[in-house]
GROMACS .gro file of C-alpha atoms in nm:
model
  356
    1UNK     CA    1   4.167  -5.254   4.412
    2UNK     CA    2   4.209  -5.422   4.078
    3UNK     CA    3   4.507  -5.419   3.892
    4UNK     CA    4   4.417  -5.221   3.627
    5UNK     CA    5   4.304  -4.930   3.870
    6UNK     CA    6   4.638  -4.889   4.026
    7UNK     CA    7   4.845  -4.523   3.882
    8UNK     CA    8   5.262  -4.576   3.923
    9UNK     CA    9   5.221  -4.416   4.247
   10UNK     CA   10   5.007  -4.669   4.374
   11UNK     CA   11   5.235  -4.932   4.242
   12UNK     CA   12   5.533  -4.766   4.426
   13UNK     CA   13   5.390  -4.771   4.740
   14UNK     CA   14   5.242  -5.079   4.741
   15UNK     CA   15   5.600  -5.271   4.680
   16UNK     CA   16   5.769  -5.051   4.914
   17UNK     CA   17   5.542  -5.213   5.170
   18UNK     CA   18   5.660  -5.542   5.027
   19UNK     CA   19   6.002  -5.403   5.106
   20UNK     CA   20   6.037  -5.416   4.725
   21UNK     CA   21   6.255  -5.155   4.520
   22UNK     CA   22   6.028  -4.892   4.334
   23UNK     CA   23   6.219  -4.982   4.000
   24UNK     CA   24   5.998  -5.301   4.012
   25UNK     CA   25   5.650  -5.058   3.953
   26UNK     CA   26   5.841  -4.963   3.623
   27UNK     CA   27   5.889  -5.358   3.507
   28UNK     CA   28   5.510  -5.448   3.612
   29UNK     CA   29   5.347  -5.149   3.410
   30UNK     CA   30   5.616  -5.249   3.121
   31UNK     CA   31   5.413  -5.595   3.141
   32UNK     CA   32   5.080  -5.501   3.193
   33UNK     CA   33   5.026  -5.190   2.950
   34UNK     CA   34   5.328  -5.247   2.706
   35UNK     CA   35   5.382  -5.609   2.638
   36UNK     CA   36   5.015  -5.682   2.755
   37UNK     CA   37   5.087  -5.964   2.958
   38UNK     CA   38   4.794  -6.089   3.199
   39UNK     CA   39   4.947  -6.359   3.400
   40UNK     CA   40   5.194  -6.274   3.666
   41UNK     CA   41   5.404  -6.632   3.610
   42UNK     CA   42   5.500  -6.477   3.272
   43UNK     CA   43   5.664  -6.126   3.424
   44UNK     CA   44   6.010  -6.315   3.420
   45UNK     CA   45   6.192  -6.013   3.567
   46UNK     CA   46   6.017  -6.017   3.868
   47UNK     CA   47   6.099  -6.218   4.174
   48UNK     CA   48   5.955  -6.623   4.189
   49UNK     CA   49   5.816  -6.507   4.544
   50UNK     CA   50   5.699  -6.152   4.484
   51UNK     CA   51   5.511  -6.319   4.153
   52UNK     CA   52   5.362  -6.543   4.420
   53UNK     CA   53   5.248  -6.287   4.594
   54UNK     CA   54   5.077  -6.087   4.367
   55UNK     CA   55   4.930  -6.364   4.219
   56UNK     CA   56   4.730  -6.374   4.495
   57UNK     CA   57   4.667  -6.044   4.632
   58UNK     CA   58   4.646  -5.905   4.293
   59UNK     CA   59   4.489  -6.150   4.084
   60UNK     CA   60   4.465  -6.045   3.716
   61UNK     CA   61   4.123  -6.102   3.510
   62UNK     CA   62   4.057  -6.027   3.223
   63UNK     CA   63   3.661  -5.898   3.134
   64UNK     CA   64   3.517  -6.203   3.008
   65UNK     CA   65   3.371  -6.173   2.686
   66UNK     CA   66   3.021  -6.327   2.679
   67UNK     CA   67   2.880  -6.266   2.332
   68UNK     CA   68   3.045  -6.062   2.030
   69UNK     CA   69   2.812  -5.940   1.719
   70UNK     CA   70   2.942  -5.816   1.378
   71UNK     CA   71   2.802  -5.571   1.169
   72UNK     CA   72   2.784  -5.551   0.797
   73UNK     CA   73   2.970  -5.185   0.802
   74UNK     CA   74   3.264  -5.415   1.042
   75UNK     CA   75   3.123  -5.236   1.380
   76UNK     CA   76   3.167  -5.496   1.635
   77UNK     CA   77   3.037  -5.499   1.974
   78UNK     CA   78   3.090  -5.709   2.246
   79UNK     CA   79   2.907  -5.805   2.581
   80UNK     CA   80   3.161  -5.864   2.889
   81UNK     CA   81   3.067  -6.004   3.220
   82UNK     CA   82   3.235  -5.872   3.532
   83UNK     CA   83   3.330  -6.066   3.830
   84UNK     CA   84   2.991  -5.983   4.044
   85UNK     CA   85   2.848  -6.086   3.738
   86UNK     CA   86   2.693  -5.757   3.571
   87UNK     CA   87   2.734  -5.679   3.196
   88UNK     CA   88   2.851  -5.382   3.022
   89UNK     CA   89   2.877  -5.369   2.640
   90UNK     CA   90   3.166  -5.219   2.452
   91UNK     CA   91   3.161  -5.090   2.046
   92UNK     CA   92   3.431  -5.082   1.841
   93UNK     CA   93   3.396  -4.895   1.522
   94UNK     CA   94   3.621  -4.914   1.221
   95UNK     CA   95   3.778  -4.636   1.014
   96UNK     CA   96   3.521  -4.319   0.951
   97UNK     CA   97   3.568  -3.957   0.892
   98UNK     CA   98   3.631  -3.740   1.178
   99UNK     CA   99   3.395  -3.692   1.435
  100UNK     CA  100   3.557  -3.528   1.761
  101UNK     CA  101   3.920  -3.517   1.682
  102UNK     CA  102   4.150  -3.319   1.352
  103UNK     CA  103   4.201  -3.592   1.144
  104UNK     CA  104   4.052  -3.957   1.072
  105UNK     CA  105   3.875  -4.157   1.353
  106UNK     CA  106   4.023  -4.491   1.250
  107UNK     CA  107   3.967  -4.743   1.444
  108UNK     CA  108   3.772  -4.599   1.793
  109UNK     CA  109   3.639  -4.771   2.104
  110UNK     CA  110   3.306  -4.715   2.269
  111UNK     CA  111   3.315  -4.729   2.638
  112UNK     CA  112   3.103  -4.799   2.973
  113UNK     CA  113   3.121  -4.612   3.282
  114UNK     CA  114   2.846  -4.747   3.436
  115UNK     CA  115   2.651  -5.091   3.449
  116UNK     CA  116   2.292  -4.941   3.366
  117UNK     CA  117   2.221  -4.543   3.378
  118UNK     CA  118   1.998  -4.342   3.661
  119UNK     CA  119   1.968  -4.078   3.432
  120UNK     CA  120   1.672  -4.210   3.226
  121UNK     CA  121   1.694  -4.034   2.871
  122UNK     CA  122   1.387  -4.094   2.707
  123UNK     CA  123   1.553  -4.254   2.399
  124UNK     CA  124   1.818  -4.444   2.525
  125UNK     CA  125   1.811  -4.843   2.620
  126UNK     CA  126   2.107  -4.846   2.897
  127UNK     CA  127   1.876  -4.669   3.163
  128UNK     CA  128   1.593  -4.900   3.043
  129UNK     CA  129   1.701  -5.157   3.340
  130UNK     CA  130   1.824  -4.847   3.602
  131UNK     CA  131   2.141  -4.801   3.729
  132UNK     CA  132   2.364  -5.111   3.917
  133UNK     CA  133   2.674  -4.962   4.007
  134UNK     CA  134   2.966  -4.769   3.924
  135UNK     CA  135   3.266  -4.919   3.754
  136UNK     CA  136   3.609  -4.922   3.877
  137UNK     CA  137   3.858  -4.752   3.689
  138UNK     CA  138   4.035  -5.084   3.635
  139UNK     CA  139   3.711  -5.228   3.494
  140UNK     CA  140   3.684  -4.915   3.234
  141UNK     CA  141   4.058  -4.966   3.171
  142UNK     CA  142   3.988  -5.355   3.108
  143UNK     CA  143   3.755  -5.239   2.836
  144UNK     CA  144   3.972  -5.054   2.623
  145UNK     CA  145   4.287  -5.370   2.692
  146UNK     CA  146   4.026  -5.667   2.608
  147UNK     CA  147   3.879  -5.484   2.288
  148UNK     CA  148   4.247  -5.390   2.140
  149UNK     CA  149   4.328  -5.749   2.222
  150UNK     CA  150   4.033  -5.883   2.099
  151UNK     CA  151   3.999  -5.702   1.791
  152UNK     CA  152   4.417  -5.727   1.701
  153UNK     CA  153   4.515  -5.388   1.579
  154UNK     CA  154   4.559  -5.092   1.729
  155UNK     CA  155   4.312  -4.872   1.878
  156UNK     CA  156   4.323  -4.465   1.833
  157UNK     CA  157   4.046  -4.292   1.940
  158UNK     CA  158   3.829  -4.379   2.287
  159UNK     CA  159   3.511  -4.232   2.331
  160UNK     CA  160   3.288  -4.248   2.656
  161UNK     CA  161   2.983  -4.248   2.574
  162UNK     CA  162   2.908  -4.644   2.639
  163UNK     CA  163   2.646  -4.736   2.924
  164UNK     CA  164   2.616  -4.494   3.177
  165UNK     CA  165   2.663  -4.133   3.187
  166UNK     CA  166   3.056  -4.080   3.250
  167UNK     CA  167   3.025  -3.760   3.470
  168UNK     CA  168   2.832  -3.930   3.725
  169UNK     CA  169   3.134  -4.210   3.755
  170UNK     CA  170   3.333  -3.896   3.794
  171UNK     CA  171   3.655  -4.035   4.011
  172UNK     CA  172   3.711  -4.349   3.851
  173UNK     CA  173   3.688  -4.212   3.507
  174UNK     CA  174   3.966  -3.934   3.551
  175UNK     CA  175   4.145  -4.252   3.729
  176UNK     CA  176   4.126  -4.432   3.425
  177UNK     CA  177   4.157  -4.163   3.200
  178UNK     CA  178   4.494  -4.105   3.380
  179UNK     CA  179   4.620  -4.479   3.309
  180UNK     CA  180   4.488  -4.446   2.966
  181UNK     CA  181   4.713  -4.165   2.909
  182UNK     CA  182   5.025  -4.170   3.095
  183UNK     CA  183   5.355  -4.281   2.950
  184UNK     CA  184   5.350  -4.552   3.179
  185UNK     CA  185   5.022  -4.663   3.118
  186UNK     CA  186   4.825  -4.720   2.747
  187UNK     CA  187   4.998  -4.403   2.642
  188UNK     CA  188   4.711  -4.258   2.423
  189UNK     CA  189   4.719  -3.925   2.393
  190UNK     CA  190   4.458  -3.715   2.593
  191UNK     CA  191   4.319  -3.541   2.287
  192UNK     CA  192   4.206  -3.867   2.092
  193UNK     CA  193   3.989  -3.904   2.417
  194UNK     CA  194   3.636  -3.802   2.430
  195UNK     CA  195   3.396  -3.760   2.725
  196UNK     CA  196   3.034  -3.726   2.661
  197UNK     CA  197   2.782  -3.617   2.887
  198UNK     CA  198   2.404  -3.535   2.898
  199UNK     CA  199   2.516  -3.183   3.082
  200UNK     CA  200   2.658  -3.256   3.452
  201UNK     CA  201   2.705  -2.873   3.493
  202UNK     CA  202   2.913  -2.892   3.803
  203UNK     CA  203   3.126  -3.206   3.673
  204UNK     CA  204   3.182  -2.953   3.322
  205UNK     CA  205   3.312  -2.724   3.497
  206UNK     CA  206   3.557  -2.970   3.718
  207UNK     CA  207   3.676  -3.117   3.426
  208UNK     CA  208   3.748  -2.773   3.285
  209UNK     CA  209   3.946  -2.693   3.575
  210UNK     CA  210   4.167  -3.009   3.481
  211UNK     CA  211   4.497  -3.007   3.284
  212UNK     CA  212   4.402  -3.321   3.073
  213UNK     CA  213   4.279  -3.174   2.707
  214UNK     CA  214   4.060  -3.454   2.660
  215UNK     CA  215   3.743  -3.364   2.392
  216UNK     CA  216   3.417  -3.271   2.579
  217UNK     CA  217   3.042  -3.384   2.375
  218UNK     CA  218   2.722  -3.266   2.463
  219UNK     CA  219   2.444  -3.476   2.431
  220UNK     CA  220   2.188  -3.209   2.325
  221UNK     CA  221   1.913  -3.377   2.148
  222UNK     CA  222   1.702  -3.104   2.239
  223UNK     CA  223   1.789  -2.695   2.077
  224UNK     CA  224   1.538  -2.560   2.347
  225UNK     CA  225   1.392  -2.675   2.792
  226UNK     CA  226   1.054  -2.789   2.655
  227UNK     CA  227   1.241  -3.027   2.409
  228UNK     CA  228   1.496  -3.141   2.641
  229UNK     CA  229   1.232  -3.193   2.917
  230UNK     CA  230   1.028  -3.437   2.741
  231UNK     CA  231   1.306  -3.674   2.697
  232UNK     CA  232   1.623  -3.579   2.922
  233UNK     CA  233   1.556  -3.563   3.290
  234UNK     CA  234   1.861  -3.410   3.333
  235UNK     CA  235   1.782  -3.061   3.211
  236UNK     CA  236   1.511  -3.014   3.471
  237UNK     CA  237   1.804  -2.975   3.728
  238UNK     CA  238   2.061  -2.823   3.514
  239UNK     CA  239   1.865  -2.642   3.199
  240UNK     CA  240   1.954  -2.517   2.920
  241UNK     CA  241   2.147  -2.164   2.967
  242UNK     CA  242   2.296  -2.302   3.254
  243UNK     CA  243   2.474  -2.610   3.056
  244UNK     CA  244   2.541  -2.347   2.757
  245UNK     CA  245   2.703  -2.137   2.993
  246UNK     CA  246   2.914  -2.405   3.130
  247UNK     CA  247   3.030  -2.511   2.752
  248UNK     CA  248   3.132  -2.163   2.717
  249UNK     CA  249   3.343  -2.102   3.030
  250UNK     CA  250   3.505  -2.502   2.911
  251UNK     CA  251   3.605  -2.357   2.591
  252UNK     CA  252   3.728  -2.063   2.689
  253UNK     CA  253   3.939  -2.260   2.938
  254UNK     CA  254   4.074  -2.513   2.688
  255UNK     CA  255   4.043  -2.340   2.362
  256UNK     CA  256   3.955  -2.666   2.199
  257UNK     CA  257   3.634  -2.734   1.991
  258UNK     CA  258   3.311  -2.852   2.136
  259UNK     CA  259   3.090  -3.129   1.986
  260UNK     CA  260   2.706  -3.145   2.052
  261UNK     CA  261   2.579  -3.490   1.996
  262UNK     CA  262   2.166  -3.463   1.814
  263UNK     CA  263   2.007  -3.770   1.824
  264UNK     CA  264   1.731  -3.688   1.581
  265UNK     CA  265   1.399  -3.837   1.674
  266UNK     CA  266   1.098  -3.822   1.459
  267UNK     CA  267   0.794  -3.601   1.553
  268UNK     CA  268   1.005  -3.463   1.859
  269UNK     CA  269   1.308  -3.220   1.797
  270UNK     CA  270   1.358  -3.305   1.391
  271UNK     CA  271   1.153  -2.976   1.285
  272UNK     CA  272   1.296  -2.718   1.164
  273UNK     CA  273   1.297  -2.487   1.423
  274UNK     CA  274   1.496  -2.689   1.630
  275UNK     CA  275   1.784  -2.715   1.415
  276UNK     CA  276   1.773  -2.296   1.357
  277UNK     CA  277   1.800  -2.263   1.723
  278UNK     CA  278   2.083  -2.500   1.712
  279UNK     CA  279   2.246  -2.371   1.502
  280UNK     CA  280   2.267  -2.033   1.670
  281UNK     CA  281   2.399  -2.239   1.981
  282UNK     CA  282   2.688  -2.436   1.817
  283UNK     CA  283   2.755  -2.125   1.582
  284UNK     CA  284   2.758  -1.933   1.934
  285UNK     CA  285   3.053  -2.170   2.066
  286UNK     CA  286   3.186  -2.271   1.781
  287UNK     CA  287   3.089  -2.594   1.822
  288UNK     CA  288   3.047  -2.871   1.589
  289UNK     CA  289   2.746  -3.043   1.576
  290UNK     CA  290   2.747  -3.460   1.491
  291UNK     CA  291   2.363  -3.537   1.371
  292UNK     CA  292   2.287  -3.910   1.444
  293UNK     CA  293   1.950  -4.069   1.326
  294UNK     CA  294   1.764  -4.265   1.599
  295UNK     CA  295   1.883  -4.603   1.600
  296UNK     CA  296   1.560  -4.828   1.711
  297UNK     CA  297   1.520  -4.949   2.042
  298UNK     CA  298   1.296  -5.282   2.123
  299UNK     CA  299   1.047  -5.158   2.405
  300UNK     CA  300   1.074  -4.741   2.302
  301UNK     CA  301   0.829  -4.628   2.080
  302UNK     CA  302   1.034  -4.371   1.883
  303UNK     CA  303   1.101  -4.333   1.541
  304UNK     CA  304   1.421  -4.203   1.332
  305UNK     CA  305   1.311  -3.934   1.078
  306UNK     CA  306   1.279  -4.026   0.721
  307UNK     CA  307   1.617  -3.942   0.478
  308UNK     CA  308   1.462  -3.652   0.320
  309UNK     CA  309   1.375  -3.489   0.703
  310UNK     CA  310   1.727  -3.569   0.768
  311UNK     CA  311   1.872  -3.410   0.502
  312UNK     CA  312   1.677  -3.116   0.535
  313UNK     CA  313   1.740  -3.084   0.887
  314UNK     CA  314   2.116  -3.100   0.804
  315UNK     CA  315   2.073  -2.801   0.541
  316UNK     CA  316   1.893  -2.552   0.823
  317UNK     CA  317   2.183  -2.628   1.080
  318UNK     CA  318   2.479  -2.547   0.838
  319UNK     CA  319   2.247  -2.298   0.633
  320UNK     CA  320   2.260  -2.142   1.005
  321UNK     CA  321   2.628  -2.068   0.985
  322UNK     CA  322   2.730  -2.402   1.199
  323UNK     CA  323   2.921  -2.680   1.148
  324UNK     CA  324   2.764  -3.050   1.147
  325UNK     CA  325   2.799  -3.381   0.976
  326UNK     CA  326   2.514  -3.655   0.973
  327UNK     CA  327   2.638  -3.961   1.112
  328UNK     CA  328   2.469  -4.275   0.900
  329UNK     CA  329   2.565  -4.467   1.256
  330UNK     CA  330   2.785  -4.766   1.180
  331UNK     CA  331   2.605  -5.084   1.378
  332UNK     CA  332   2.232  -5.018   1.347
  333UNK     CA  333   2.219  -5.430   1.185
  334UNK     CA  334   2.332  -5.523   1.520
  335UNK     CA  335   2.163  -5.328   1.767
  336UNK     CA  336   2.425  -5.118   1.882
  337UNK     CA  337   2.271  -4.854   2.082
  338UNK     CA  338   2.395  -4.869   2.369
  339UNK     CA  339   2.231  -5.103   2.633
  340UNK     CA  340   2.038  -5.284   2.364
  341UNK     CA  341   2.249  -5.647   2.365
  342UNK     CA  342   2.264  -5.619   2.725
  343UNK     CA  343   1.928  -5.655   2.754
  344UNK     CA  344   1.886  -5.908   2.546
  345UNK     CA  345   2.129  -6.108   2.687
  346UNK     CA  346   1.954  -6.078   3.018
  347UNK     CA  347   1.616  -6.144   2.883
  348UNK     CA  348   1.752  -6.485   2.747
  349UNK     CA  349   1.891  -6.593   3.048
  350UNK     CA  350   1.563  -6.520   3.290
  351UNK     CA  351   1.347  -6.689   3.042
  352UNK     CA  352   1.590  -6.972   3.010
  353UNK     CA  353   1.673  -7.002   3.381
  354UNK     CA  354   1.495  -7.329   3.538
  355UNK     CA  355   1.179  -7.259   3.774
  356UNK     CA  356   1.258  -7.336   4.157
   0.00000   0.00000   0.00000
């Protein structure tokens, strides 16, 4: 298990098997989440031979950055490169109005769960490749320590909804989430976390059951099953009324707001009857709703709706009695869907690679 994955717990009984004193899991988490120190020779506190040890039964390595790009609006994404080699891409967006939380966003971090997605959303690029694997919670950890590091100030929001869909990485995402929270660990509090999901009914409902307040999103894209259907496999297994009924036992559980994430998509769920019907849903929950305008992806042939469709779209969901914003996405100059440099990045490298 990688550093990063290990809870104070862990840490404990790991060094009591070392015949170490559990004070010592205090001084390494002081290092590794406080100070942010990444190489065990500079943990001065700790023991010359126990350092040794570590050093090579816990190695620490950081995600290695393989390509950044900057956006004109000061999004920034980067590509990292994990030690079997697969790539996951991580967004970090600057200062915005609120989207999940009370007040101001600030500065927020986009993260992966996955390396690819097995969920195949119609509209999205990270699936476009299939799924690889899970990541660790260490490696979903890593993501949100390289991109504070990276980007040198602090970082106040998190939101999962990177490559992958988070409920299906179910274990090591609470893990992390845990780390990410705890006094101990990052120490970011639980509420400026946000989980989205393309409606996992039975994971809803576990997280519900869990103390942690983080924010739940819904990626909806869809006010109605024959929408949905045509572009998120997902609802053929869990459909419509059952995922609304899930949102509404969550909310009653943790009497915090619920977001629904709209991708709108031209010619496909922009019309106005759509954005009635979800209206009544959100207004139903009392939900908010974050519109988002398609952001292009090479290889997909959909279209984002024109600014006028937007807007009017917009007017019918709040005319409707529900809350919503339209999101003029930070990051469409640099292809920030997510998936999109990934690909990219791998295309380059098979067409550059050398024939055998």
């Amino acid at each position: 298990m990688e550093v990063h994955s290990l809870t104070k717990t862990d840490w404990e009984e790991r060094l009591a098997l070392l015949g170490e004193p559990g004070f010592r899991a205090g001084q390494i988490l002081e290092w590794l989440y406080k100070r942010r120190v990444s190489r065990w020779e500079d943990m001065t506190n700790l023991p010359a031979p126990l350092r040794a040890k570590l050093s090579v039964e816990l190695p620490i390595v950081p995600l290695e950055i393989i390509r950044e790009s900057g956006s004109g609006d000061t999004t920034r994404k980067f590509l990292f490169r994990l030690e079997d080699g697969q790539m996951i891409e991580t967004v970090l967006i600057p200062a915005s109005p609120a989207l999940y939380g009370e007040a101001s966003d600030r500065r927020t971090v986009c993260i992966s769960s996955q390396v690819g997605c097995a969920y195949g959303c119609k509209f999205c690029a990270s699936g476009l490749d299939g799924w690889k694997r899970n990541l660790s919670a260490g490696e979903i950890v890593g993501q949100f320590l390289r991109v504070e590091g990276l980007g040198g100030e602090k970082i106040n929001n998190i939101v999962f909804m990177g490559m992958g869909e988070p409920m299906a990485n179910y274990g090591n995402l609470l893990r992390a989430i845990g780390i990410l929270n705890a006094p101990w660990g990052v120490g970011l509090g639980a509420r400026h976390m946000t989980l989205s999901t393309s409606g996992i009914v039975p994971r809803i409902r576990d997280l519900g059951a869990q103390p942690l307040q983080v924010r739940l999103a819904i990626s909806l894209h869809g006010a109605t099953d024959e929408v949905r259907n045509k572009i998120m496999p997902v609802n053929r297994k869990y459909p419509l009324a059952e995922l609304l009924g899930a949102c509404a036992d969550y909310v009653r559980q943790k009497k915090q707001k619920l977001t629904f994430e709209y991708i709108l998509i031209k010619d496909l769920n922009d019309a106005p009857g759509q954005a009635r019907l979800l209206a009544a849903h959100a207004r139903k929950l009392g939900a908010k709703i974050n519109l988002i305008p398609y952001n292009t992806v090479e290889g997909l042939d959909w279209k984002r709706p024109g600014e006028d469709r937007q807007e009017e779209f917009l007017a019918i969901v709040r005319r409707g009695g529900a809350e919503a914003t339209l999101r003029r996405e930070k990051g469409h100059d640099i292809a920030a869907a997510c998936g999109q440099l990934r690909l990219q990045v791998e295309k380059s490298f098979a067409q550059s690679a050398p024939l055998n």
